[in-house]
Structures are given as C-alpha cells and as structure tokens.
Coordinates of C-alpha atoms and ligand atoms in Angstrom, one line a residue:
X1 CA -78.3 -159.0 149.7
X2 CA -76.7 -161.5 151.9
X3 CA -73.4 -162.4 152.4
X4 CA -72.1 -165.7 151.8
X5 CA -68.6 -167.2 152.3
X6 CA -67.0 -170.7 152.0
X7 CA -63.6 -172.0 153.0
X8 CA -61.6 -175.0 152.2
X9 CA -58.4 -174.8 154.6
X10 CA -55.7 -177.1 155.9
X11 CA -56.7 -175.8 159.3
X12 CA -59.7 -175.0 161.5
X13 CA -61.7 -172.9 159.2
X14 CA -63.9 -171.3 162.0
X15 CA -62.5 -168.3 162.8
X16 CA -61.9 -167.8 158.8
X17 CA -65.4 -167.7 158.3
X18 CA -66.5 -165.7 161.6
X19 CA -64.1 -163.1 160.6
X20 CA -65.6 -163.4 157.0
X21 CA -68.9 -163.2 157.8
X22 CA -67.9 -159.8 160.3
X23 CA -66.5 -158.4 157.0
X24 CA -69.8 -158.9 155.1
X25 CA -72.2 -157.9 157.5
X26 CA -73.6 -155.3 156.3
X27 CA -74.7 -157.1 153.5
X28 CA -77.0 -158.6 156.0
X29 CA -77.4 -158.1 160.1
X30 CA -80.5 -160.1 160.7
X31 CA -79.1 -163.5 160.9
X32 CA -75.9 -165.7 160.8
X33 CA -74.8 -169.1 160.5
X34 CA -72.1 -171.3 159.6
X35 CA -72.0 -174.9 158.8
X36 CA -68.8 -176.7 159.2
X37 CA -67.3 -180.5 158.7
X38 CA -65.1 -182.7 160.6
X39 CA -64.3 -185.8 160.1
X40 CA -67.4 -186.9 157.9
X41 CA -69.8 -185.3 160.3
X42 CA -71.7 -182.0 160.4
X43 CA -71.6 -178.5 163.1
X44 CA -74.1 -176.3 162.4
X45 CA -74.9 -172.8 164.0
X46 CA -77.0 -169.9 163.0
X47 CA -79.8 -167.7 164.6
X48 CA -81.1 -164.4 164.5
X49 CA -78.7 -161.5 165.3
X50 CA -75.5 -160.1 164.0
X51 CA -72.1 -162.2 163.7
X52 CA -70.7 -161.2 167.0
X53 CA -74.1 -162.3 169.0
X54 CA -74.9 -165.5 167.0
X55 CA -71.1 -167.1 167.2
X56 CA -70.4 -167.3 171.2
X57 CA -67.0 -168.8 172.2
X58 CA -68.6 -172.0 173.1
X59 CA -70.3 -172.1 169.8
X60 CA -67.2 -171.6 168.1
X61 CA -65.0 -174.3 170.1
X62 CA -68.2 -176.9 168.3
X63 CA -67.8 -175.5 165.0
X64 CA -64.6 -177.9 163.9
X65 CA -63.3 -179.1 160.7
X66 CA -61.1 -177.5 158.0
X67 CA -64.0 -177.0 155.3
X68 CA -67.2 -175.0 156.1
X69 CA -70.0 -172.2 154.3
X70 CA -71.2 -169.3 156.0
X71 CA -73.9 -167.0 156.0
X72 CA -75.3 -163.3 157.1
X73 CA -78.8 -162.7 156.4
X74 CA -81.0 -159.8 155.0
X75 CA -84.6 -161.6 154.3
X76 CA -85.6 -160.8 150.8
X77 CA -88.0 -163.9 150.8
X78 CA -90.4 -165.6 153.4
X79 CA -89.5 -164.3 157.2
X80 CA -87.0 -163.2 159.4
X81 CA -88.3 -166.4 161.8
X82 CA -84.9 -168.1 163.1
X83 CA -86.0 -170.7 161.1
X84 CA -84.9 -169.1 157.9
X85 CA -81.4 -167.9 159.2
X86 CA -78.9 -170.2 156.8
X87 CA -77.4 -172.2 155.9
X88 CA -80.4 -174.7 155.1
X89 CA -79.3 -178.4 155.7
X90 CA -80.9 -181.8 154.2
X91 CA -79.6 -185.3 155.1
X92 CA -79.8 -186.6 152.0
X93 CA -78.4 -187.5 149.6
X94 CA -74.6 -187.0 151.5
X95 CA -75.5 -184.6 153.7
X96 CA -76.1 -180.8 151.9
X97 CA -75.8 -177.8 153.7
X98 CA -76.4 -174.7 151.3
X99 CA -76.1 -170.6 151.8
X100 CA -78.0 -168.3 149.4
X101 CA -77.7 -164.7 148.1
X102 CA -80.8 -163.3 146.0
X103 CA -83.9 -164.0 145.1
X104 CA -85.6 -166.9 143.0
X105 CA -88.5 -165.7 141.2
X106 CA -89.8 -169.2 140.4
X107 CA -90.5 -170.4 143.8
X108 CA -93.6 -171.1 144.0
X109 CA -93.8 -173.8 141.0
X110 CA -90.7 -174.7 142.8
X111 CA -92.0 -175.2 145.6
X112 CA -94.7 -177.0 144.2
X113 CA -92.4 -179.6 141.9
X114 CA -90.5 -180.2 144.8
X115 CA -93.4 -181.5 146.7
X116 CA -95.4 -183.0 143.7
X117 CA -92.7 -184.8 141.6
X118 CA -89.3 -184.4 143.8
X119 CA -91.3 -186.1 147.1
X120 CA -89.7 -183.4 149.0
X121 CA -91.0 -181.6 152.5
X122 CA -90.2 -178.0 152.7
X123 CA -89.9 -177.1 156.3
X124 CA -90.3 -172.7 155.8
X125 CA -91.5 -170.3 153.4
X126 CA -87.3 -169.7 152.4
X127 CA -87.0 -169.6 148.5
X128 CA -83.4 -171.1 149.9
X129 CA -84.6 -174.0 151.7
X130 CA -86.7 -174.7 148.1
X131 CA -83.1 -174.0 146.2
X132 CA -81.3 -176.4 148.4
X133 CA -83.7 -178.9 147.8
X134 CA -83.9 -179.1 144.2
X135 CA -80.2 -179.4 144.2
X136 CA -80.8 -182.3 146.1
X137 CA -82.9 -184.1 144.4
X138 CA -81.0 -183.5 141.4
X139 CA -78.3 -184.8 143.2
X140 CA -80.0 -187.5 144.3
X141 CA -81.1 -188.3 140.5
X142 CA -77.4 -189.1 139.7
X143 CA -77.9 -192.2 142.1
X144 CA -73.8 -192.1 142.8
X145 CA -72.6 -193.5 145.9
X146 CA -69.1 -191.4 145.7
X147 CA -70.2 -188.4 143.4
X148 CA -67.1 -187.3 140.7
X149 CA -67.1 -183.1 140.0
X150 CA -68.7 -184.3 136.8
X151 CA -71.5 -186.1 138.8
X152 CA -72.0 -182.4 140.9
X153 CA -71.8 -180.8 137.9
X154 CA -74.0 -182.6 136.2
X155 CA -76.8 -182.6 138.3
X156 CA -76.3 -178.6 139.1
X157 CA -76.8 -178.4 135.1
X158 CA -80.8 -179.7 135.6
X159 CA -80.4 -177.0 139.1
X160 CA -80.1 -174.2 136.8
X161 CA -82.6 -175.0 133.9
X162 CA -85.2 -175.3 137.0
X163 CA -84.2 -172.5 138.9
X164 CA -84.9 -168.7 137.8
X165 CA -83.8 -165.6 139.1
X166 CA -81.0 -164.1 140.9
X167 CA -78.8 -166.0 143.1
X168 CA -75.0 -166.7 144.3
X169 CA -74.8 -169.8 146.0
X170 CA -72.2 -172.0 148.4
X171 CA -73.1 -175.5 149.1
X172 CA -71.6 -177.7 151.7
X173 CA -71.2 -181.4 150.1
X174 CA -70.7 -183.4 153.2
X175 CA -67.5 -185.6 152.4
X176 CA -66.8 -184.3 149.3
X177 CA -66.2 -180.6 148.8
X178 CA -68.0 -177.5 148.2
X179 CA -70.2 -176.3 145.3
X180 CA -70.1 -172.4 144.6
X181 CA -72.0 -170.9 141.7
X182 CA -73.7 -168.1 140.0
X183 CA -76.8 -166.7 138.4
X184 CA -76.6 -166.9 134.3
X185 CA -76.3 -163.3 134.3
X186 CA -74.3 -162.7 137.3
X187 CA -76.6 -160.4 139.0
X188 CA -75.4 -161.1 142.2
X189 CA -71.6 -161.1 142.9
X190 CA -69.4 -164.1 144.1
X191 CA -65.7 -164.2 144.0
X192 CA -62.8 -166.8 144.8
X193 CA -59.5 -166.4 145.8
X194 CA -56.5 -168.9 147.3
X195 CA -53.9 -168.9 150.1
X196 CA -50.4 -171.1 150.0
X197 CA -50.0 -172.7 152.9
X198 CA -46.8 -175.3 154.3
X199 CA -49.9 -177.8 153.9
X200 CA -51.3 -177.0 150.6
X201 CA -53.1 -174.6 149.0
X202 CA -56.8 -173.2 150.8
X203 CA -59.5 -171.3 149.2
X204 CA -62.3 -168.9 149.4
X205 CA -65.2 -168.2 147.7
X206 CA -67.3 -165.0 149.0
X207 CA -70.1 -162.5 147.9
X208 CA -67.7 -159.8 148.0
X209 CA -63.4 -159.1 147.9
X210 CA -63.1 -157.2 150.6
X211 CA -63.6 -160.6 152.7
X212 CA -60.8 -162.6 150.6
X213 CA -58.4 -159.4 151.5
X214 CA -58.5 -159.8 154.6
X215 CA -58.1 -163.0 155.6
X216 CA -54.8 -162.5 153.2
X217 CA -56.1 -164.8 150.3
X218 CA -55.4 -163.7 146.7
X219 CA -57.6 -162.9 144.7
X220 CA -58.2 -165.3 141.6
X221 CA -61.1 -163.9 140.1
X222 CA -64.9 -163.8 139.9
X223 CA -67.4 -166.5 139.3
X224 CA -68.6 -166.1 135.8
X225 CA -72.2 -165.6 135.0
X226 CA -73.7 -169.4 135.0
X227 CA -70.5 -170.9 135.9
X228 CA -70.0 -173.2 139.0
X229 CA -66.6 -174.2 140.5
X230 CA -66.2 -177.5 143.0
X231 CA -63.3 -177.3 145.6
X232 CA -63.1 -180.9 146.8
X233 CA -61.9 -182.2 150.5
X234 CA -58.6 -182.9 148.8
X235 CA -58.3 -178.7 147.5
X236 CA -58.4 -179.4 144.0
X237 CA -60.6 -177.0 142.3
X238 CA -63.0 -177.7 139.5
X239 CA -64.6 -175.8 137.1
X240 CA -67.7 -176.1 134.6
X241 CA -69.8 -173.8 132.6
X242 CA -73.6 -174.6 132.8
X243 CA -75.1 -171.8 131.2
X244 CA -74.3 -169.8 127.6
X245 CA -71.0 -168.0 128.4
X246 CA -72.2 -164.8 128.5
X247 CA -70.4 -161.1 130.5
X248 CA -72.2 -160.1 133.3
X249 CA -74.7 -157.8 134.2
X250 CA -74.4 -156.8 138.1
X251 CA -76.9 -155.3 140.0
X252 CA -76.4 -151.5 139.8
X253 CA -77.7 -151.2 143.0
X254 CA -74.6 -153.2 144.3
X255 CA -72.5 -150.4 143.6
X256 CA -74.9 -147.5 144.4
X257 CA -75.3 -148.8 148.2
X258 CA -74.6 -152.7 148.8
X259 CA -71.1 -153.1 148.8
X260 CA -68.6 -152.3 150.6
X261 CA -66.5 -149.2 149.1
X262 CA -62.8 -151.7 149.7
X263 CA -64.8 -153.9 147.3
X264 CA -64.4 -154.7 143.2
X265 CA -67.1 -156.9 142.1
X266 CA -66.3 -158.3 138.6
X267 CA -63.4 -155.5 138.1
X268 CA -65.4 -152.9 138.8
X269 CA -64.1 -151.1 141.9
X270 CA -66.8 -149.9 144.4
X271 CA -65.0 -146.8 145.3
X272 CA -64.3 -146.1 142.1
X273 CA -68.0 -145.7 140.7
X274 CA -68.8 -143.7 143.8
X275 CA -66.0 -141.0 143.3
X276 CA -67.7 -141.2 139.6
X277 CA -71.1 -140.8 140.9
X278 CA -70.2 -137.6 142.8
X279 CA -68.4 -136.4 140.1
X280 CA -71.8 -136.8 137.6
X281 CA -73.9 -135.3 140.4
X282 CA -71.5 -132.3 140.6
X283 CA -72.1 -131.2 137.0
X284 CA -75.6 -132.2 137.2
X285 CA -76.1 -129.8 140.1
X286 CA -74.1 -127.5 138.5
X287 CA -76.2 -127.4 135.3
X288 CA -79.3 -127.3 137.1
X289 CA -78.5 -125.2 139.9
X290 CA -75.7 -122.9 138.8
X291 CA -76.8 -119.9 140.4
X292 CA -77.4 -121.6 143.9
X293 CA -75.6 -120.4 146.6
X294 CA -74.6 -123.7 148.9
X295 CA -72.3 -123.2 151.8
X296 CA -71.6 -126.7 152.9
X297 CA -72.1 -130.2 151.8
X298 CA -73.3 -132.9 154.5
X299 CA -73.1 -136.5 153.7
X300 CA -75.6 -138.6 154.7
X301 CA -73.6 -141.5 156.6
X302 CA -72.3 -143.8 155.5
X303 CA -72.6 -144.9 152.3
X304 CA -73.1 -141.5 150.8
X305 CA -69.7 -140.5 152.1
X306 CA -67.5 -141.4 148.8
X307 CA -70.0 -139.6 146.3
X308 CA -70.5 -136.2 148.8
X309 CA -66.8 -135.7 149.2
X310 CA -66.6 -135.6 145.6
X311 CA -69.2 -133.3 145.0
X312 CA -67.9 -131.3 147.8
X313 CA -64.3 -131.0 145.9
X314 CA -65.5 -130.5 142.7
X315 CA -67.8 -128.0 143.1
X316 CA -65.2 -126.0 145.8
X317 CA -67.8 -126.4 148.3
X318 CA -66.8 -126.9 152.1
X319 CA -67.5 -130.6 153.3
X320 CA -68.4 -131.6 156.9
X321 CA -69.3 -134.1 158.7
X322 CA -72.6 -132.7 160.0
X323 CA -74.3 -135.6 161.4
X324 CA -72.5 -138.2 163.5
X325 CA -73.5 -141.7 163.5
X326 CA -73.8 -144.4 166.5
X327 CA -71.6 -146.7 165.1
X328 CA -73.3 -149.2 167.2
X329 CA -76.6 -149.0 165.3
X330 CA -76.9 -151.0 161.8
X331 CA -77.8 -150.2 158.4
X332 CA -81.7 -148.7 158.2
X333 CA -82.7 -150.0 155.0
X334 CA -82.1 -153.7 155.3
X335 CA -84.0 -153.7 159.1
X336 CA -87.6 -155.5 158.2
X337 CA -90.4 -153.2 158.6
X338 CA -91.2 -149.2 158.3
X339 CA -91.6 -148.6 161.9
X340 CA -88.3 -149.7 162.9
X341 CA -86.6 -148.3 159.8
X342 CA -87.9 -144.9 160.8
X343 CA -87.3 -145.3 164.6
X344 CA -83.4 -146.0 163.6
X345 CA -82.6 -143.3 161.9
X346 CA -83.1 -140.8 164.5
X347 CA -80.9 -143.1 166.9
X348 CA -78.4 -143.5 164.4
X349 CA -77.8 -139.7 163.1
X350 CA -77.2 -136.8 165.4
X351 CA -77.0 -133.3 164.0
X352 CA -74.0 -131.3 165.1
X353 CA -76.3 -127.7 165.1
X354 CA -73.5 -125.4 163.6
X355 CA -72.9 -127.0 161.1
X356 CA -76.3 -126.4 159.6
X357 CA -77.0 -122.9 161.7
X358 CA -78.0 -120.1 158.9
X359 CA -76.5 -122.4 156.5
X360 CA -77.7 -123.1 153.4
X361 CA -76.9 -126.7 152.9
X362 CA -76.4 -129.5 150.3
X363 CA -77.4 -132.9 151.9
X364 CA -75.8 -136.2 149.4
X365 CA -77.4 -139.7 149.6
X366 CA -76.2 -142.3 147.4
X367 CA -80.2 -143.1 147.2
X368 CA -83.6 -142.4 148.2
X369 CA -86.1 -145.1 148.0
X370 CA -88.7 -145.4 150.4
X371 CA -87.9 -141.7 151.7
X372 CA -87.5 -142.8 154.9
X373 CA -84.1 -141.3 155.5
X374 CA -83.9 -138.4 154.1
X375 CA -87.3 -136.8 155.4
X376 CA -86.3 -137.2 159.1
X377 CA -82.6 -136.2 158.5
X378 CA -84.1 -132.9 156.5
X379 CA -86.5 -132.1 159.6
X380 CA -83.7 -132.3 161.8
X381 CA -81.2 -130.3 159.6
X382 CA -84.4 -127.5 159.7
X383 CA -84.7 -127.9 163.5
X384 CA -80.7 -127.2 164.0
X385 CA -81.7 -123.8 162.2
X386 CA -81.1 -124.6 158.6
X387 CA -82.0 -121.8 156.2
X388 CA -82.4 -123.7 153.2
X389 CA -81.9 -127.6 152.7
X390 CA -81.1 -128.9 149.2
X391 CA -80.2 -132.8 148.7
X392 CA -79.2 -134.9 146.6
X393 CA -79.1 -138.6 145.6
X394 CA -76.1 -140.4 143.4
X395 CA -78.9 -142.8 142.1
X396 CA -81.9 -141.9 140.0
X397 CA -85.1 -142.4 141.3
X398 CA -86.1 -146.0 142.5
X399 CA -89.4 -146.4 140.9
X400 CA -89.8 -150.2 140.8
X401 CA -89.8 -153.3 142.6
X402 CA -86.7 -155.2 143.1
X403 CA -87.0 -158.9 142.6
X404 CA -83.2 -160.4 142.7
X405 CA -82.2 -160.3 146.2
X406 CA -83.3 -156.4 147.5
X407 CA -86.5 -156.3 149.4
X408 CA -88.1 -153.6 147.9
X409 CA -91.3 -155.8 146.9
X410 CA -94.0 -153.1 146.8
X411 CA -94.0 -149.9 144.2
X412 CA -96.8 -148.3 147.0
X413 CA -93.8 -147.9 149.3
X414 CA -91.0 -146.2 147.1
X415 CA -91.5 -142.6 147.5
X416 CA -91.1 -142.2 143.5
X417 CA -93.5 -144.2 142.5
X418 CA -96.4 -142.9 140.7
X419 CA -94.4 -138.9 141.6
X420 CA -92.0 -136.7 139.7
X421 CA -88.9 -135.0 141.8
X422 CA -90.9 -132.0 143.0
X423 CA -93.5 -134.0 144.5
X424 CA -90.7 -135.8 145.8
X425 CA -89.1 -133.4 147.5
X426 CA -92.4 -131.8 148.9
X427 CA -93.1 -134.7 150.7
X428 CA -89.6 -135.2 152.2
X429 CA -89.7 -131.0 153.0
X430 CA -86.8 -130.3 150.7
X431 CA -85.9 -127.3 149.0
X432 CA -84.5 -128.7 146.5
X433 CA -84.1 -132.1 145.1
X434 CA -82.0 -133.8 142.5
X435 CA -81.3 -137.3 141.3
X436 CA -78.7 -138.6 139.0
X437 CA -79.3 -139.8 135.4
X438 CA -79.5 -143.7 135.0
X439 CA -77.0 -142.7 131.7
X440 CA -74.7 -141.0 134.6
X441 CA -75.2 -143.7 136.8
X442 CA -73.8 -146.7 134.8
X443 CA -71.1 -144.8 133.2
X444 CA -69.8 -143.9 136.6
X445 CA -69.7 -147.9 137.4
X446 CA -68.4 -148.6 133.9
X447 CA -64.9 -149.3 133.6
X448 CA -63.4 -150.2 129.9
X449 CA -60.2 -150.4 131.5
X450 CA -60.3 -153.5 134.2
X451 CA -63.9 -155.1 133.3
X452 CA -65.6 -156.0 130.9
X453 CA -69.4 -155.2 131.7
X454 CA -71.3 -152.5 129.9
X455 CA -74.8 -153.5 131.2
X456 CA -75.9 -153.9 134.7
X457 CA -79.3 -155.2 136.0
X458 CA -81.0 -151.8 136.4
X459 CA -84.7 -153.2 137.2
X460 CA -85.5 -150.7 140.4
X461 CA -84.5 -147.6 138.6
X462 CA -86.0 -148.4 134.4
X463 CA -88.0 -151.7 135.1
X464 CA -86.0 -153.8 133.0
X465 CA -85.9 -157.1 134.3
X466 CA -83.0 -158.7 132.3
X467 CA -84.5 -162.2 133.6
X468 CA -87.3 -161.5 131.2
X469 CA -89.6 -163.5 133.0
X470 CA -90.8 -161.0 135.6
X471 CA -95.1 -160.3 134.3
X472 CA -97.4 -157.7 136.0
X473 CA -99.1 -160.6 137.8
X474 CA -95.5 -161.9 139.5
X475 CA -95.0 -158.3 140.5
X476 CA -99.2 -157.9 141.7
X477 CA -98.2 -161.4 143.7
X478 CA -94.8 -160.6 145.4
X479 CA -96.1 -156.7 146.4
X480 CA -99.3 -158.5 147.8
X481 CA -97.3 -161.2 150.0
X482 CA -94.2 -159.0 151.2
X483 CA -95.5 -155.4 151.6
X484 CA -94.8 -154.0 154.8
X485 CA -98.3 -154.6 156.4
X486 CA -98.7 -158.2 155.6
X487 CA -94.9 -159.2 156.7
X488 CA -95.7 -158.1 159.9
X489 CA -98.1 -160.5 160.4
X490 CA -96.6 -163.3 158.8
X491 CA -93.5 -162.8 161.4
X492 CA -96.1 -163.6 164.3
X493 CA -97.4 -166.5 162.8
X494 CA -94.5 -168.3 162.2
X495 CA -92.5 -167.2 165.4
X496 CA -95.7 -168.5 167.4
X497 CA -96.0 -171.7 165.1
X498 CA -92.4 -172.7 166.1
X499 CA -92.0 -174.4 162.8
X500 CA -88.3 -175.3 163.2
X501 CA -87.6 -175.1 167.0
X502 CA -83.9 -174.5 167.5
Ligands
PRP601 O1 -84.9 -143.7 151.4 P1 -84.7 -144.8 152.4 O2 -85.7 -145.9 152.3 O3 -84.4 -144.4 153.7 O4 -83.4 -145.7 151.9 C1 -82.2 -145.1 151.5 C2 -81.2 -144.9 152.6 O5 -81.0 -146.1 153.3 C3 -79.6 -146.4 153.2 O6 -78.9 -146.1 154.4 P2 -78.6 -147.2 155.6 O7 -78.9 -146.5 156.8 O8 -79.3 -148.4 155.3 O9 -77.1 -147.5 155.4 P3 -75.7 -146.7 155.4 O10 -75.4 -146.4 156.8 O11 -74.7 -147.6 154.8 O12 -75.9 -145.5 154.6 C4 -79.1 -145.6 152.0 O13 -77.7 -145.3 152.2 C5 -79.9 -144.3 152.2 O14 -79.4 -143.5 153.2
LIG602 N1 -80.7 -161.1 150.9 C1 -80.6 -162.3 150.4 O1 -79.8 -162.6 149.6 C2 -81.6 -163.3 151.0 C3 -81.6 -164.7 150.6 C4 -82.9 -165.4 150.7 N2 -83.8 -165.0 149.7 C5 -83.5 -165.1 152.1 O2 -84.4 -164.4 152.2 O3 -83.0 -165.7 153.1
MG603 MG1 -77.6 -144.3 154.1

C-alpha cells in the first residue's frame, strides 16, 4: 500500500512532496524517493528508510525544479533491496520516471513481453520497474518527437489493455508534464486537488487526501476507475477515460486499517466507517455476549482507536488507554518478515498494569490477520494480572491472500485460514473472540449520502477477486515465491548481488 504523490507547482516543489510523502508514510516506511525536474534535466533520490532518513538537507538542496513524483514504499512485490525503492526511471523515450501503488498480477508475461517483443532490460524483480516499462514502450510506439496529451493518452490506452491488477500510478514525463492514473476498478485510491497561486494555478495528485489538506490544496476530486489525467509543464490539466466508465470498488481493507482516519477516499470518509465499524461490533458483542460482564475496553493502538472508542460508548463501557505506544516505532504489519513483526510489537506496546489488574477486559483490533499482534498483546494483558481477556476485531476474519497491493501472499500464514473463531482464539490465548460480519463491515464503509460505491474489493475476507483473473495456480505461484521463508532469502541474494548499486 504505498504512498504516492505528484506536484506541479510554480515554485520549488521539494519540500511539497517531502512533507507529502511524511503525511503518507504509513502507507509505507521501508523506502522513499522523489524524482524532480529542472530545467529539462532530472534529480533523483530514494533509498531504503523512512522520509525523514532518506531526504537529508543536502539531498533536498539537489532535488530542484517546480514539477516532481514521490514515493514511500511497503514491498508487496520482488524485494525490499534499495534497488526497488521508487520511483523507477528509464531514459527513453523523454526521460520517464514512474511511482506505483499495488500490485500487477500479470507480471510475469509482462515481464516476459517486455523482454521478448518490447526489447526491453528489466534491471529488478519490481512489478513497477516492469509497469514503467511497458508505458514506455508504448510511449515509444507513438514515435512523437513532442508528445500531445492525446499522444500520452493514447499510448497509456495499449498500458492498460496489457496491464492487470491493481494499481495507482504517477509518472514523471520529462519535459512535458505528469501522467496520473487508476486501476479500471479503482482498487487502489488516488486523488487530485489544486492551489491558486499569484503565478498560476498548481496541483496535486496523491494516494490519499489527508496529504492535499495539508499542503492547503483543494480538493477536486478522485481519479475515476480507468481514468488518467495529464497535468502538463504549462499546468493545464487533461483528462481521458481509458477504460468502461464504471463506479469504483476500493479495497475494504483501505478503510479497515490503510488509511489514514483524516482521510476520504472516493467520498467515503475513513473516520466515518470506523465509528460505523465500532458501532456494528457493539451490537454484535452485545448479541453474542449479552450476559458478559466487561469492565474496560482497551484499544489496540493505533488504528483500532476510532472503532474501540465506539464500542466503548455504545455499550457504557469505561475506555482506556491501557497500552502505550513508542511513537518512535512504525507500523508492525507492513515490516517484511515474521521475526521482526513479532519482535516489534513488544517494543512498541507497553501495558500500563492497572488497567488490566482483576479486570475483565475487552481488547478492539480493527483486524487480525497473521495473529501476530494480538497473541503477544493478550499474554501481556494476562501477565499484568488480567482475569479474563476477550477481544475483538472490526474486520471479519482474513482468510485469503491479498493480490492488489497488500502483502499477505500466503493463506499458511493467516491465522484463519483453514480455522473457525474458537480455534482462533485458542491459539492467540483468548477468552473470547469475535469478528465482524463482512455484511457489517461494508455497510459501515457505505455511504449513500457523499459516494457513490456500494461494492468494495473484499478478496482477503470472501475470496472474490473482482479482477476475475486470479486461478488457484497464480495463488499456488505468488504464496510459493513471497511466503515468509523464501523472502528471506531472496533479500540476501539480491543485497549481495548489488544489482543496481546506488
Ligand atoms: O494480526 P497481525 O498480523 O498482527 O496484523 C494485524 C495488526 O497489525 C496492524 O497494526 P500495526 O502495528 O501494523 O499498525 P497500527 O499501529 O496502525 O495499528 C493492525 O492494526 C493490527 O493491529
Ligand atoms: N505497496 C505497494 O503499493 C508496492 C508497490 C510495488 N508492488 C512494490 O512492491 O514496490
Ligand atoms: Mg494495529
């Protein structure tokens, strides 16, 4: 779930994008870049590491020029080599710099076209650097020496009837402008906003609103499903449909644990479905567990935060803040590989003891997935002298893999695969376990009022793959290359290869 960002200004746009790109992070803390142009020519910076470590001051003084992309990096595909940070960059034709979110799930016959026919050398095992390439080429196919919008759009038509999958994409056009468009079912967000300045008008185009607000640019709206938008060196903006119109269908798990709460991705505010969420999982738990006797409700921070308060309030249950997070460490589910992941979240959440002393307690997620959270948080609650632990999780169970963007490639490591909940919450050493309904779940993000979506891509929860072009064997392939074990050891080989030496 990466973040990406683009700017056209009338000024410097570095510090537009750093700041940006801050805002976005935790959509992806592994690594950041940024790709800006000045006067026809190219700065490029990205590495491994968060925002603040990546972009040094004397990076920044380099990074010039009034139009640039950005990126912040969760790997869902290939590595997490430096090599793979983004934004990917090929000379020709013009010079294309390009920054991805999601997941294509027709790489590998990519891959292999763009070797075969397009004559094309692919430098890492990024389904982005393959992306960036076939726009090339097919940039490259309208032979134009100064390409029109039309040209761009043209040649991004041929881009999406090879490309499948997920994906919200900025592109850098070196001279000309930048390219920002969305998957034909707009399962991964991207939205655009403008700014009046004495100079002119400036725009943004970002992964999620809460970066736009900030930086004090309006919102316009967001990028339809299959639609791309050009804003040229000379802030004009341009706009083509290149797939069947059609409304979207987000990514549930967006607004489960993605986003930012601040944020509204395609009218659909963040917040909002979460105070939804916890109100669902309040009646649920009061259905199923009317006779319980809870004294307090703990959220598991952060994201849960929203959803438990909710609970909390509706069911007249005393809410605290019983564990305390290091603000300093990052999110625990987007860190590549188990052993970290589990090592984090005892660094990152501290019980305060009375909260939890004699108490019995209601713990709220906003999800379990791998189970990795919420069995070491239960063992401390019980070593700060719980008496009974209960939780609960504001999404249903995640039973399958996620293919668009999330990196949950293997159904061996979700904790509800192949279990129902009371497995489930033996194995996590609950006393009690409860998960919303799917039903719940999308009517809590559905809202008639501002948006128009009544579907959402719901794939990790029902296996539903609205793509349609996901088969047992792609599933057998991607759990066999990305599963925890074997992306261990493709890190070592390609750090000690030094494929792309920065
Ligand atoms: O069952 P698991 O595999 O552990 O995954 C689910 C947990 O991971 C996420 O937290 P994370 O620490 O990533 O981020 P947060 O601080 O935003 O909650 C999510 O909010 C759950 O707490
Ligand atoms: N999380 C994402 O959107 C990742 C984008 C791309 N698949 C990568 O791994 O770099
Ligand atoms: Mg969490």
């Amino acid at each position: 779930m990466c973040g990406i960002v683009g700017v056209v200004s009338t000024s410097m746009v570095n510090q537009t994008i750093f700041d940006a790109l801050t805002l976005l992070q935790h959509r992806g803390q592994d690594a950041a870049g940024m790709v800006t142009s000045h006067d026809g020519g190219l700065c490029l910076r990205k590495d491994n590491g968060p925002v603040s470590e990546v972009f040094r001051t004397r990076h920044m003084k380099k990074l010039l020029g009034n139009i640039g992309i950005g990126h912040a990096r969760y790997p869902t595909a290939g590595t997490s080599s430096s090599a793979e940070a983004q934004p990917f960059y090929v000379n020709s034709p013009y010079g294309v710099s390009l920054a991805h979110n999601g997941n294509l799930t027709n790489t590998a016959k990519l891959k292999q076209e763009v070797f075969e026919s397009d004559l094309r050398h692919i430098n890492t095992t990024s389904d982005s650097e393959v992306l960036l390439n076939v726009l090339a080429h097919e940039l490259h196919e309208e032979a134009k020496l100064v390409p029109t919008p039309d040209d761009i759009f043209n040649a991004l038509e041929r881009v999406y009837k090879r490309i499948e999958g997920g994906y919200a994409v900025v592109a850098l056009i070196t001279g000309y402008g930048i390219l920002a468009f969305r998957d034909p079912d707009g399962v991964r967000p991207l939205i655009y906003g403008s700014r009046e300045t004495e100079n002119g008008m400036e725009y943004m185009v970002a992964s999620e609103s809460v970066a736009l607000d900030a930086a004090g640019f309006k919102i316009e709206r967001d990028i339809r499903p299959g639609e791309a938008m050009f804003f040229d060196v000379d802030h004009n903006v341009h706009v083509r449909q290149c797939t069947p119109e059609k409304v979207a269908r987000p990514c549930l798990f967006e607004y489960v644990y993605f986003a930012r709460p601040d944020t509204v991705i395609d009218n659909i505010s963040v917040y909002k479905a979460r105070i939804n969420m916890g109100d669902a999982l309040a009646a649920k738990i009061k259905r199923e567990w009317g006779d319980l006797e809870i004294d307090v409700v703990i959220p598991i921070p952060d994201t849960s935060r929203t959803a438990a308060l909710q609970i909390a309030q509706t069911m007249d249950i005393p809410f605290r803040e019983g564990l305390v997070k290091n603000r300093y460490i990052g999110r625990t589910f987007i860190m590549p590989g188990q052993t970290v992941r589990k090592k984090s979240v005892r660094q990152k959440l501290n019980p305060v003891p009375f909260e939890f002393k004699d108490k019995n307690v209601l713990l709220v997620d906003d999800s379990i997935v791998r189970g990795t959270t919420s069995r070491e948080i239960i063992e401390m609650a019980r070593d700060a002298g719980a008496n009974k632990v209960f939780i609960a999780s504001a999404a249903p169970e995640v039973r399958y893999p996620n293919v668009y963007g999330i990196d949950m490639p293997a159904v061996e490591e979700l904790i509800a695969h192949n279990r129902n909940v009371d497995e489930i919450c033996e194995l996590i050493g609950a006393d009690g376990l409860i998960f919303q309904d799917l039903a719940d779940l999308k009517s809590a993000c559905i809202d008639e009022k501002h948006s128009d979506v009544r579907e959402f891509d719901t794939s990790v929860f029902d296996g539903n793959y609205i793509t349609g072009n996901i088969t047992e064997e792609y599933l057998a392939n991607l759990a066999a290359l990305r599963n925890d074990a074997k992306k261990n050891k493709l890190e070592t080989i390609v750090s000690s290869d030094m494929l792309y030496p920065m």
